[in-house]
Amino acid sequence: MRLLIAVVALLMVGCSSGGYVDMQPVNPKGWSEPVSIFYENGDMESLRDISVALRYNSSFQDDTLSVVLHTSLPDARQFRERITLQLKREYSSAAVTSSESVPYRDDCQLSQSGIYIFTITPSRAVTGVEAVGIGIR
């Protein structure tokens, strides 16, 4: 049995796309606080797709979510942008929670080595969101 678990684990690692996803839990009864995601970049040449990841439950009823995305670069430069996430909200009668990854930037180059900090803050208090994060592929 242990051998089977080890083989399955190795296959899962071997089939991974090399992407990065970090999600942080938030208060599902009322998310209003900033959430920071830290990404250590060592590849300054590859083009990446960046997305905002969201996990929500049935209390979240909206098709869109407005957030402020504040990005801090390793050289201390900062960018702040208000974005509206368009959610697909695919229905599943058996699902207790749903997860989505919404594209934010395609084919971008993280040209600095070091830690990028992505801070996500909802524009208003939101009920039903359980976790939020950043995906980099």
Tab-separated table of N, CA, C and O in Angstrom:
chain	number	residue	atom	x	y	z
A	1	MET	N	0.819	-1.197	0.000
A	1	MET	CA	0.000	0.000	0.000
A	1	MET	C	0.865	1.265	0.000
A	1	MET	O	0.573	2.213	-0.696
A	2	ARG	N	1.915	1.240	0.807
A	2	ARG	CA	2.813	2.407	0.860
A	2	ARG	C	3.480	2.648	-0.493
A	2	ARG	O	3.677	3.772	-0.904
A	3	LEU	N	3.831	1.537	-1.151
A	3	LEU	CA	4.455	1.658	-2.470
A	3	LEU	C	3.497	2.304	-3.460
A	3	LEU	O	3.891	3.177	-4.242
A	4	LEU	N	2.232	1.920	-3.416
A	4	LEU	CA	1.229	2.511	-4.303
A	4	LEU	C	1.086	4.010	-4.050
A	4	LEU	O	1.052	4.806	-4.988
A	5	ILE	N	1.050	4.414	-2.793
A	5	ILE	CA	0.950	5.844	-2.446
A	5	ILE	C	2.176	6.593	-2.951
A	5	ILE	O	2.064	7.684	-3.514
A	6	ALA	N	3.357	6.004	-2.784
A	6	ALA	CA	4.582	6.659	-3.246
A	6	ALA	C	4.591	6.813	-4.761
A	6	ALA	O	4.984	7.861	-5.284
A	7	VAL	N	4.143	5.787	-5.490
A	7	VAL	CA	4.103	5.856	-6.958
A	7	VAL	C	3.128	6.939	-7.412
A	7	VAL	O	3.441	7.744	-8.294
A	8	VAL	N	1.943	6.988	-6.801
A	8	VAL	CA	0.960	8.013	-7.159
A	8	VAL	C	1.513	9.409	-6.877
A	8	VAL	O	1.378	10.330	-7.690
A	9	ALA	N	2.169	9.581	-5.750
A	9	ALA	CA	2.753	10.879	-5.413
A	9	ALA	C	3.813	11.288	-6.434
A	9	ALA	O	3.864	12.445	-6.861
A	10	LEU	N	4.669	10.351	-6.838
A	10	LEU	CA	5.687	10.661	-7.846
A	10	LEU	C	5.071	11.021	-9.188
A	10	LEU	O	5.537	11.925	-9.875
A	11	LEU	N	4.026	10.311	-9.581
A	11	LEU	CA	3.352	10.634	-10.836
A	11	LEU	C	2.743	12.020	-10.786
A	11	LEU	O	2.797	12.770	-11.759
A	12	MET	N	2.161	12.378	-9.662
A	12	MET	CA	1.551	13.706	-9.538
A	12	MET	C	2.603	14.798	-9.640
A	12	MET	O	2.398	15.804	-10.290
A	13	VAL	N	3.763	14.592	-9.006
A	13	VAL	CA	4.836	15.579	-9.077
A	13	VAL	C	5.391	15.640	-10.496
A	13	VAL	O	5.632	16.710	-11.038
A	14	GLY	N	5.563	14.500	-11.133
A	14	GLY	CA	6.106	14.453	-12.482
A	14	GLY	C	5.200	15.084	-13.514
A	14	GLY	O	5.647	15.560	-14.539
A	15	CYS	N	3.898	15.106	-13.262
A	15	CYS	CA	2.947	15.654	-14.226
A	15	CYS	C	2.620	17.120	-13.966
A	15	CYS	O	1.820	17.701	-14.663
A	16	SER	N	3.220	17.696	-12.959
A	16	SER	CA	2.888	19.090	-12.656
A	16	SER	C	3.458	20.002	-13.730
A	16	SER	O	4.461	19.704	-14.366
A	17	SER	N	2.822	21.131	-13.943
A	17	SER	CA	3.192	22.035	-15.023
A	17	SER	C	4.295	23.004	-14.632
A	17	SER	O	4.705	23.808	-15.440
A	18	GLY	N	4.779	22.935	-13.399
A	18	GLY	CA	5.807	23.866	-12.978
A	18	GLY	C	5.241	25.218	-12.614
A	18	GLY	O	5.982	26.155	-12.404
A	19	GLY	N	3.934	25.325	-12.533
A	19	GLY	CA	3.314	26.582	-12.160
A	19	GLY	C	3.350	26.803	-10.660
A	19	GLY	O	3.716	25.925	-9.882
A	20	TYR	N	2.982	27.990	-10.266
A	20	TYR	CA	2.982	28.395	-8.860
A	20	TYR	C	1.597	28.912	-8.519
A	20	TYR	O	1.038	29.739	-9.244
A	21	VAL	N	1.032	28.419	-7.439
A	21	VAL	CA	-0.227	28.944	-6.930
A	21	VAL	C	-0.095	29.054	-5.425
A	21	VAL	O	0.331	28.107	-4.762
A	22	ASP	N	-0.427	30.200	-4.886
A	22	ASP	CA	-0.454	30.388	-3.433
A	22	ASP	C	-1.779	31.034	-3.091
A	22	ASP	O	-2.097	32.116	-3.597
A	23	MET	N	-2.545	30.352	-2.265
A	23	MET	CA	-3.833	30.882	-1.825
A	23	MET	C	-3.796	31.020	-0.313
A	23	MET	O	-3.265	30.164	0.385
A	24	GLN	N	-4.376	32.106	0.160
A	24	GLN	CA	-4.438	32.372	1.588
A	24	GLN	C	-5.899	32.397	2.029
A	24	GLN	O	-6.749	32.968	1.331
A	25	PRO	N	-6.200	31.812	3.182
A	25	PRO	CA	-7.584	31.827	3.666
A	25	PRO	C	-8.010	33.225	4.086
A	25	PRO	O	-7.192	34.032	4.535
A	26	VAL	N	-9.290	33.506	3.886
A	26	VAL	CA	-9.878	34.773	4.343
A	26	VAL	C	-11.140	34.442	5.127
A	26	VAL	O	-11.614	33.306	5.122
A	27	ASN	N	-11.703	35.427	5.788
A	27	ASN	CA	-12.911	35.231	6.585
A	27	ASN	C	-14.116	35.108	5.655
A	27	ASN	O	-14.541	36.105	5.069
A	28	PRO	N	-14.715	33.920	5.525
A	28	PRO	CA	-15.838	33.758	4.600
A	28	PRO	C	-17.106	34.495	5.053
A	28	PRO	O	-18.006	34.710	4.264
A	29	LYS	N	-17.132	34.929	6.299
A	29	LYS	CA	-18.299	35.675	6.798
A	29	LYS	C	-18.201	37.160	6.489
A	29	LYS	O	-19.155	37.896	6.690
A	30	GLY	N	-17.061	37.573	5.973
A	30	GLY	CA	-16.888	38.976	5.617
A	30	GLY	C	-15.444	39.313	5.328
A	30	GLY	O	-14.742	39.855	6.185
A	31	TRP	N	-14.970	38.990	4.124
A	31	TRP	CA	-13.595	39.320	3.741
A	31	TRP	C	-13.513	40.796	3.394
A	31	TRP	O	-14.207	41.281	2.506
A	32	SER	N	-12.648	41.509	4.105
A	32	SER	CA	-12.443	42.929	3.823
A	32	SER	C	-10.981	43.341	3.992
A	32	SER	O	-10.610	44.436	3.600
A	33	GLU	N	-10.164	42.473	4.543
A	33	GLU	CA	-8.760	42.797	4.824
A	33	GLU	C	-7.848	42.435	3.651
A	33	GLU	O	-8.121	41.477	2.923
A	34	PRO	N	-6.736	43.154	3.489
A	34	PRO	CA	-5.768	42.806	2.437
A	34	PRO	C	-5.155	41.430	2.679
A	34	PRO	O	-4.970	41.010	3.823
A	35	VAL	N	-4.844	40.740	1.588
A	35	VAL	CA	-4.177	39.445	1.629
A	35	VAL	C	-2.915	39.572	0.782
A	35	VAL	O	-2.984	39.990	-0.370
A	36	SER	N	-1.771	39.197	1.348
A	36	SER	CA	-0.501	39.304	0.619
A	36	SER	C	0.026	37.936	0.235
A	36	SER	O	0.020	37.003	1.033
A	37	ILE	N	0.477	37.851	-1.011
A	37	ILE	CA	1.077	36.649	-1.572
A	37	ILE	C	2.512	37.006	-1.940
A	37	ILE	O	2.752	37.980	-2.658
A	38	PHE	N	3.462	36.209	-1.465
A	38	PHE	CA	4.878	36.441	-1.733
A	38	PHE	C	5.358	35.431	-2.775
A	38	PHE	O	5.141	34.234	-2.627
A	39	TYR	N	6.011	35.938	-3.816
A	39	TYR	CA	6.526	35.074	-4.878
A	39	TYR	C	7.994	35.390	-5.088
A	39	TYR	O	8.354	36.524	-5.431
A	40	GLU	N	8.853	34.382	-4.888
A	40	GLU	CA	10.279	34.581	-5.099
A	40	GLU	C	10.630	34.214	-6.529
A	40	GLU	O	10.503	33.062	-6.935
A	41	ASN	N	11.070	35.192	-7.288
A	41	ASN	CA	11.369	35.008	-8.710
A	41	ASN	C	12.859	34.804	-8.925
A	41	ASN	O	13.673	35.579	-8.439
A	42	GLY	N	13.173	33.761	-9.670
A	42	GLY	CA	14.551	33.510	-10.046
A	42	GLY	C	14.738	33.436	-11.556
A	42	GLY	O	15.844	33.293	-12.034
A	43	ASP	N	13.642	33.535	-12.300
A	43	ASP	CA	13.666	33.434	-13.764
A	43	ASP	C	13.256	34.778	-14.341
A	43	ASP	O	12.088	35.134	-14.342
A	44	MET	N	14.227	35.529	-14.821
A	44	MET	CA	13.955	36.872	-15.325
A	44	MET	C	13.707	36.922	-16.830
A	44	MET	O	13.546	37.991	-17.386
A	45	GLU	N	13.671	35.761	-17.503
A	45	GLU	CA	13.540	35.761	-18.951
A	45	GLU	C	12.226	35.195	-19.463
A	45	GLU	O	11.740	35.619	-20.501
A	46	SER	N	11.655	34.233	-18.775
A	46	SER	CA	10.438	33.567	-19.264
A	46	SER	C	9.235	34.494	-19.217
A	46	SER	O	9.127	35.356	-18.343
A	47	LEU	N	8.328	34.273	-20.168
A	47	LEU	CA	7.054	34.978	-20.149
A	47	LEU	C	6.080	34.167	-19.301
A	47	LEU	O	6.018	32.945	-19.411
A	48	ARG	N	5.316	34.849	-18.467
A	48	ARG	CA	4.422	34.170	-17.545
A	48	ARG	C	3.001	34.686	-17.697
A	48	ARG	O	2.771	35.823	-18.104
A	49	ASP	N	2.055	33.840	-17.345
A	49	ASP	CA	0.655	34.236	-17.230
A	49	ASP	C	0.342	34.313	-15.746
A	49	ASP	O	0.624	33.373	-14.998
A	50	ILE	N	-0.239	35.426	-15.328
A	50	ILE	CA	-0.581	35.622	-13.922
A	50	ILE	C	-2.099	35.654	-13.803
A	50	ILE	O	-2.788	36.294	-14.602
A	51	SER	N	-2.609	34.961	-12.807
A	51	SER	CA	-4.050	34.929	-12.582
A	51	SER	C	-4.347	35.156	-11.104
A	51	SER	O	-3.477	34.992	-10.244
A	52	VAL	N	-5.579	35.548	-10.842
A	52	VAL	CA	-6.068	35.677	-9.469
A	52	VAL	C	-6.920	34.445	-9.206
A	52	VAL	O	-7.839	34.140	-9.968
A	53	ALA	N	-6.585	33.726	-8.145
A	53	ALA	CA	-7.299	32.501	-7.793
A	53	ALA	C	-8.280	32.806	-6.658
A	53	ALA	O	-7.987	33.601	-5.765
A	54	LEU	N	-9.423	32.162	-6.728
A	54	LEU	CA	-10.500	32.429	-5.768
A	54	LEU	C	-11.205	31.125	-5.419
A	54	LEU	O	-11.475	30.308	-6.302
A	55	ARG	N	-11.446	30.897	-4.140
A	55	ARG	CA	-12.287	29.778	-3.707
A	55	ARG	C	-13.444	30.381	-2.919
A	55	ARG	O	-13.238	31.214	-2.034
A	56	TYR	N	-14.675	29.994	-3.268
A	56	TYR	CA	-15.848	30.574	-2.623
A	56	TYR	C	-16.893	29.497	-2.372
A	56	TYR	O	-16.870	28.422	-2.962
A	57	ASN	N	-17.838	29.805	-1.489
A	57	ASN	CA	-18.914	28.858	-1.174
A	57	ASN	C	-20.241	29.413	-1.671
A	57	ASN	O	-20.287	30.459	-2.335
A	58	SER	N	-21.327	28.744	-1.345
A	58	SER	CA	-22.643	29.124	-1.861
A	58	SER	C	-23.147	30.463	-1.327
A	58	SER	O	-24.085	31.030	-1.876
A	59	SER	N	-22.506	31.016	-0.307
A	59	SER	CA	-22.899	32.340	0.203
A	59	SER	C	-22.461	33.459	-0.734
A	59	SER	O	-22.988	34.561	-0.674
A	60	PHE	N	-21.473	33.178	-1.583
A	60	PHE	CA	-21.005	34.173	-2.553
A	60	PHE	C	-21.865	34.052	-3.804
A	60	PHE	O	-21.855	33.024	-4.471
A	61	GLN	N	-22.611	35.074	-4.124
A	61	GLN	CA	-23.590	35.005	-5.204
A	61	GLN	C	-23.261	35.869	-6.420
A	61	GLN	O	-23.979	35.830	-7.408
A	62	ASP	N	-22.195	36.642	-6.370
A	62	ASP	CA	-21.889	37.591	-7.444
A	62	ASP	C	-21.223	36.919	-8.645
A	62	ASP	O	-20.579	35.879	-8.524
A	63	ASP	N	-21.370	37.536	-9.809
A	63	ASP	CA	-20.691	37.087	-11.025
A	63	ASP	C	-19.395	37.849	-11.263
A	63	ASP	O	-18.615	37.490	-12.135
A	64	THR	N	-19.210	38.931	-10.514
A	64	THR	CA	-17.991	39.717	-10.607
A	64	THR	C	-17.497	40.032	-9.197
A	64	THR	O	-18.264	39.985	-8.237
A	65	LEU	N	-16.223	40.350	-9.109
A	65	LEU	CA	-15.634	40.760	-7.840
A	65	LEU	C	-14.611	41.840	-8.135
A	65	LEU	O	-13.657	41.609	-8.886
A	66	SER	N	-14.810	43.022	-7.562
A	66	SER	CA	-13.853	44.114	-7.725
A	66	SER	C	-12.836	44.064	-6.590
A	66	SER	O	-13.213	43.975	-5.419
A	67	VAL	N	-11.573	44.097	-6.986
A	67	VAL	CA	-10.486	44.078	-6.010
A	67	VAL	C	-9.444	45.120	-6.398
A	67	VAL	O	-9.393	45.580	-7.546
A	68	VAL	N	-8.622	45.473	-5.427
A	68	VAL	CA	-7.446	46.291	-5.688
A	68	VAL	C	-6.252	45.361	-5.590
A	68	VAL	O	-6.084	44.640	-4.594
A	69	LEU	N	-5.453	45.329	-6.655
A	69	LEU	CA	-4.256	44.498	-6.680
A	69	LEU	C	-3.051	45.425	-6.614
A	69	LEU	O	-2.827	46.239	-7.513
A	70	HIS	N	-2.317	45.300	-5.526
A	70	HIS	CA	-1.138	46.128	-5.288
A	70	HIS	C	0.083	45.227	-5.439
A	70	HIS	O	0.183	44.202	-4.752
A	71	THR	N	0.979	45.567	-6.357
A	71	THR	CA	2.153	44.755	-6.621
A	71	THR	C	3.400	45.520	-6.202
A	71	THR	O	3.611	46.659	-6.619
A	72	SER	N	4.214	44.894	-5.347
A	72	SER	CA	5.496	45.463	-4.921
A	72	SER	C	6.604	44.652	-5.565
A	72	SER	O	6.641	43.420	-5.433
A	73	LEU	N	7.503	45.321	-6.268
A	73	LEU	CA	8.599	44.662	-6.956
A	73	LEU	C	9.817	44.579	-6.043
A	73	LEU	O	9.912	45.324	-5.064
A	74	PRO	N	10.777	43.697	-6.371
A	74	PRO	CA	11.976	43.570	-5.537
A	74	PRO	C	12.765	44.868	-5.376
A	74	PRO	O	13.408	45.069	-4.348
A	75	ASP	N	12.713	45.776	-6.361
A	75	ASP	CA	13.456	47.040	-6.252
A	75	ASP	C	12.651	48.128	-5.547
A	75	ASP	O	13.018	49.296	-5.572
A	76	ALA	N	11.537	47.772	-4.925
A	76	ALA	CA	10.676	48.651	-4.124
A	76	ALA	C	9.694	49.483	-4.948
A	76	ALA	O	8.907	50.234	-4.385
A	77	ARG	N	9.722	49.353	-6.283
A	77	ARG	CA	8.678	50.009	-7.065
A	77	ARG	C	7.347	49.337	-6.771
A	77	ARG	O	7.295	48.149	-6.463
A	78	GLN	N	6.263	50.113	-6.887
A	78	GLN	CA	4.948	49.576	-6.568
A	78	GLN	C	3.931	50.015	-7.609
A	78	GLN	O	4.032	51.112	-8.160
A	79	PHE	N	2.968	49.128	-7.851
A	79	PHE	CA	1.884	49.408	-8.787
A	79	PHE	C	0.575	49.035	-8.113
A	79	PHE	O	0.480	48.014	-7.452
A	80	ARG	N	-0.420	49.861	-8.312
A	80	ARG	CA	-1.736	49.600	-7.728
A	80	ARG	C	-2.770	49.721	-8.826
A	80	ARG	O	-2.751	50.672	-9.614
A	81	GLU	N	-3.677	48.749	-8.854
A	81	GLU	CA	-4.667	48.725	-9.923
A	81	GLU	C	-5.976	48.142	-9.399
A	81	GLU	O	-5.982	47.134	-8.698
A	82	ARG	N	-7.071	48.778	-9.750
A	82	ARG	CA	-8.397	48.241	-9.427
A	82	ARG	C	-8.837	47.390	-10.613
A	82	ARG	O	-8.838	47.849	-11.746
A	83	ILE	N	-9.198	46.133	-10.333
A	83	ILE	CA	-9.624	45.230	-11.400
A	83	ILE	C	-10.951	44.580	-11.016
A	83	ILE	O	-11.284	44.467	-9.843
A	84	THR	N	-11.688	44.184	-12.022
A	84	THR	CA	-12.939	43.461	-11.813
A	84	THR	C	-12.772	42.060	-12.371
A	84	THR	O	-12.505	41.881	-13.556
A	85	LEU	N	-12.899	41.085	-11.497
A	85	LEU	CA	-12.778	39.689	-11.889
A	85	LEU	C	-14.115	39.202	-12.409
A	85	LEU	O	-15.131	39.309	-11.722
A	86	GLN	N	-14.129	38.699	-13.630
A	86	GLN	CA	-15.335	38.133	-14.239
A	86	GLN	C	-15.338	36.637	-13.932
A	86	GLN	O	-14.483	35.913	-14.415
A	87	LEU	N	-16.295	36.187	-13.148
A	87	LEU	CA	-16.327	34.797	-12.708
A	87	LEU	C	-17.245	33.965	-13.584
A	87	LEU	O	-18.303	34.432	-14.011
A	88	LYS	N	-16.868	32.725	-13.827
A	88	LYS	CA	-17.684	31.832	-14.652
A	88	LYS	C	-18.832	31.230	-13.855
A	88	LYS	O	-19.891	30.973	-14.403
A	89	ARG	N	-18.605	30.978	-12.579
A	89	ARG	CA	-19.634	30.441	-11.676
A	89	ARG	C	-20.316	29.223	-12.273
A	89	ARG	O	-21.540	29.160	-12.343
A	90	GLU	N	-19.519	28.263	-12.711
A	90	GLU	CA	-20.074	27.040	-13.276
A	90	GLU	C	-20.822	26.285	-12.181
A	90	GLU	O	-20.296	26.057	-11.101
A	91	TYR	N	-22.038	25.908	-12.483
A	91	TYR	CA	-22.922	25.292	-11.503
A	91	TYR	C	-22.620	23.808	-11.343
A	91	TYR	O	-22.419	23.102	-12.313
A	92	SER	N	-22.593	23.383	-10.094
A	92	SER	CA	-22.482	21.965	-9.778
A	92	SER	C	-23.312	21.720	-8.535
A	92	SER	O	-23.045	22.291	-7.485
A	93	SER	N	-24.318	20.888	-8.655
A	93	SER	CA	-25.222	20.660	-7.529
A	93	SER	C	-24.533	19.972	-6.364
A	93	SER	O	-24.970	20.090	-5.230
A	94	ALA	N	-23.443	19.265	-6.612
A	94	ALA	CA	-22.753	18.551	-5.544
A	94	ALA	C	-21.660	19.390	-4.882
A	94	ALA	O	-21.148	19.016	-3.837
A	95	ALA	N	-21.306	20.493	-5.473
A	95	ALA	CA	-20.185	21.279	-4.962
A	95	ALA	C	-20.570	22.094	-3.736
A	95	ALA	O	-21.596	22.763	-3.720
A	96	VAL	N	-19.732	21.998	-2.716
A	96	VAL	CA	-19.900	22.824	-1.530
A	96	VAL	C	-19.136	24.125	-1.735
A	96	VAL	O	-19.579	25.188	-1.354
A	97	THR	N	-17.962	24.015	-2.361
A	97	THR	CA	-17.171	25.190	-2.705
A	97	THR	C	-16.773	25.101	-4.175
A	97	THR	O	-16.783	24.022	-4.769
A	98	SER	N	-16.433	26.238	-4.732
A	98	SER	CA	-15.949	26.308	-6.110
A	98	SER	C	-14.650	27.091	-6.131
A	98	SER	O	-14.434	27.973	-5.301
A	99	SER	N	-13.805	26.770	-7.078
A	99	SER	CA	-12.547	27.497	-7.262
A	99	SER	C	-12.457	27.966	-8.700
A	99	SER	O	-12.876	27.258	-9.621
A	100	GLU	N	-11.916	29.152	-8.860
A	100	GLU	CA	-11.687	29.706	-10.198
A	100	GLU	C	-10.352	30.402	-10.239
A	100	GLU	O	-9.882	30.931	-9.234
A	101	SER	N	-9.773	30.403	-11.412
A	101	SER	CA	-8.555	31.147	-11.673
A	101	SER	C	-8.875	32.125	-12.795
A	101	SER	O	-9.172	31.714	-13.909
A	102	VAL	N	-8.827	33.415	-12.499
A	102	VAL	CA	-9.217	34.446	-13.453
A	102	VAL	C	-7.959	35.113	-14.004
A	102	VAL	O	-7.146	35.638	-13.233
A	103	PRO	N	-7.774	35.098	-15.322
A	103	PRO	CA	-6.576	35.722	-15.899
A	103	PRO	C	-6.443	37.187	-15.498
A	103	PRO	O	-7.416	37.940	-15.490
A	104	TYR	N	-5.205	37.574	-15.166
A	104	TYR	CA	-4.900	38.965	-14.815
A	104	TYR	C	-3.944	39.568	-15.851
A	104	TYR	O	-4.224	40.600	-16.430
A	105	ARG	N	-2.817	38.926	-16.085
A	105	ARG	CA	-1.851	39.388	-17.083
A	105	ARG	C	-1.313	38.179	-17.838
A	105	ARG	O	-0.948	37.172	-17.244
A	106	ASP	N	-1.252	38.290	-19.168
A	106	ASP	CA	-0.692	37.232	-20.004
A	106	ASP	C	0.651	37.680	-20.565
A	106	ASP	O	0.852	38.863	-20.862
A	107	ASP	N	1.542	36.730	-20.726
A	107	ASP	CA	2.850	36.962	-21.353
A	107	ASP	C	3.615	38.120	-20.724
A	107	ASP	O	4.139	38.985	-21.412
A	108	CYS	N	3.667	38.134	-19.392
A	108	CYS	CA	4.444	39.193	-18.752
A	108	CYS	C	5.782	38.631	-18.267
A	108	CYS	O	5.901	37.447	-17.969
A	109	GLN	N	6.752	39.498	-18.236
A	109	GLN	CA	8.092	39.105	-17.833
A	109	GLN	C	8.378	39.711	-16.468
A	109	GLN	O	8.295	40.927	-16.299
A	110	LEU	N	8.687	38.854	-15.505
A	110	LEU	CA	9.093	39.327	-14.182
A	110	LEU	C	10.607	39.521	-14.264
A	110	LEU	O	11.379	38.590	-14.085
A	111	SER	N	11.007	40.745	-14.557
A	111	SER	CA	12.391	41.008	-14.963
A	111	SER	C	13.365	41.217	-13.812
A	111	SER	O	14.536	41.479	-14.052
A	112	GLN	N	12.899	41.105	-12.582
A	112	GLN	CA	13.785	41.298	-11.442
A	112	GLN	C	13.877	40.025	-10.612
A	112	GLN	O	12.885	39.327	-10.411
A	113	SER	N	15.062	39.763	-10.126
A	113	SER	CA	15.259	38.640	-9.219
A	113	SER	C	14.885	39.098	-7.813
A	113	SER	O	15.212	40.210	-7.407
A	114	GLY	N	14.171	38.247	-7.089
A	114	GLY	CA	13.799	38.594	-5.728
A	114	GLY	C	12.332	38.364	-5.471
A	114	GLY	O	11.652	37.675	-6.233
A	115	ILE	N	11.847	38.966	-4.409
A	115	ILE	CA	10.485	38.710	-3.950
A	115	ILE	C	9.511	39.763	-4.479
A	115	ILE	O	9.692	40.958	-4.261
A	116	TYR	N	8.497	39.265	-5.176
A	116	TYR	CA	7.363	40.086	-5.603
A	116	TYR	C	6.265	39.881	-4.573
A	116	TYR	O	6.004	38.752	-4.148
A	117	ILE	N	5.592	40.956	-4.193
A	117	ILE	CA	4.491	40.862	-3.233
A	117	ILE	C	3.225	41.338	-3.930
A	117	ILE	O	3.152	42.481	-4.397
A	118	PHE	N	2.242	40.442	-3.998
A	118	PHE	CA	0.937	40.760	-4.573
A	118	PHE	C	-0.050	40.876	-3.414
A	118	PHE	O	-0.263	39.901	-2.696
A	119	THR	N	-0.640	42.048	-3.238
A	119	THR	CA	-1.607	42.250	-2.159
A	119	THR	C	-2.979	42.485	-2.778
A	119	THR	O	-3.145	43.394	-3.596
A	120	ILE	N	-3.937	41.654	-2.386
A	120	ILE	CA	-5.289	41.693	-2.942
A	120	ILE	C	-6.249	42.152	-1.856
A	120	ILE	O	-6.288	41.565	-0.772
A	121	THR	N	-7.024	43.204	-2.162
A	121	THR	CA	-7.994	43.746	-1.221
A	121	THR	C	-9.329	43.902	-1.935
A	121	THR	O	-9.377	44.496	-3.019
A	122	PRO	N	-10.411	43.369	-1.367
A	122	PRO	CA	-11.713	43.565	-2.017
A	122	PRO	C	-12.129	45.033	-1.934
A	122	PRO	O	-11.800	45.732	-0.969
A	123	SER	N	-12.850	45.509	-2.939
A	123	SER	CA	-13.314	46.899	-2.947
A	123	SER	C	-14.382	47.153	-1.886
A	123	SER	O	-14.595	48.276	-1.477
A	124	ARG	N	-15.049	46.074	-1.484
A	124	ARG	CA	-16.048	46.147	-0.414
A	124	ARG	C	-16.021	44.814	0.319
A	124	ARG	O	-15.466	43.840	-0.179
A	125	ALA	N	-16.612	44.758	1.509
A	125	ALA	CA	-16.665	43.496	2.251
A	125	ALA	C	-17.447	42.461	1.441
A	125	ALA	O	-18.478	42.775	0.847
A	126	VAL	N	-16.938	41.230	1.404
A	126	VAL	CA	-17.516	40.174	0.589
A	126	VAL	C	-17.802	38.955	1.473
A	126	VAL	O	-16.948	38.534	2.244
A	127	THR	N	-18.984	38.404	1.321
A	127	THR	CA	-19.368	37.198	2.045
A	127	THR	C	-19.253	35.989	1.131
A	127	THR	O	-19.645	36.055	-0.034
A	128	GLY	N	-18.713	34.896	1.655
A	128	GLY	CA	-18.661	33.647	0.914
A	128	GLY	C	-17.328	33.326	0.269
A	128	GLY	O	-17.139	32.203	-0.188
A	129	VAL	N	-16.402	34.258	0.209
A	129	VAL	CA	-15.074	33.960	-0.322
A	129	VAL	C	-14.261	33.325	0.801
A	129	VAL	O	-14.198	33.860	1.903
A	130	GLU	N	-13.684	32.158	0.532
A	130	GLU	CA	-12.945	31.419	1.543
A	130	GLU	C	-11.430	31.572	1.434
A	130	GLU	O	-10.718	31.482	2.426
A	131	ALA	N	-10.931	31.791	0.213
A	131	ALA	CA	-9.492	31.944	0.007
A	131	ALA	C	-9.259	32.717	-1.274
A	131	ALA	O	-10.078	32.680	-2.199
A	132	VAL	N	-8.137	33.416	-1.316
A	132	VAL	CA	-7.763	34.196	-2.489
A	132	VAL	C	-6.265	34.035	-2.684
A	132	VAL	O	-5.515	33.798	-1.721
A	133	GLY	N	-5.824	34.134	-3.938
A	133	GLY	CA	-4.406	33.964	-4.179
A	133	GLY	C	-3.974	34.362	-5.569
A	133	GLY	O	-4.746	34.960	-6.331
A	134	ILE	N	-2.751	34.000	-5.892
A	134	ILE	CA	-2.131	34.329	-7.173
A	134	ILE	C	-1.604	33.037	-7.791
A	134	ILE	O	-1.022	32.200	-7.101
A	135	GLY	N	-1.829	32.895	-9.087
A	135	GLY	CA	-1.265	31.790	-9.844
A	135	GLY	C	-0.318	32.343	-10.892
A	135	GLY	O	-0.627	33.338	-11.550
A	136	ILE	N	0.853	31.719	-11.028
A	136	ILE	CA	1.846	32.142	-12.032
A	136	ILE	C	2.248	30.906	-12.807
A	136	ILE	O	2.652	29.898	-12.235
A	137	ARG	N	2.096	30.983	-14.122
A	137	ARG	CA	2.380	29.831	-14.978
A	137	ARG	C	3.225	30.282	-16.150
A	137	ARG	O	3.113	31.321	-16.686
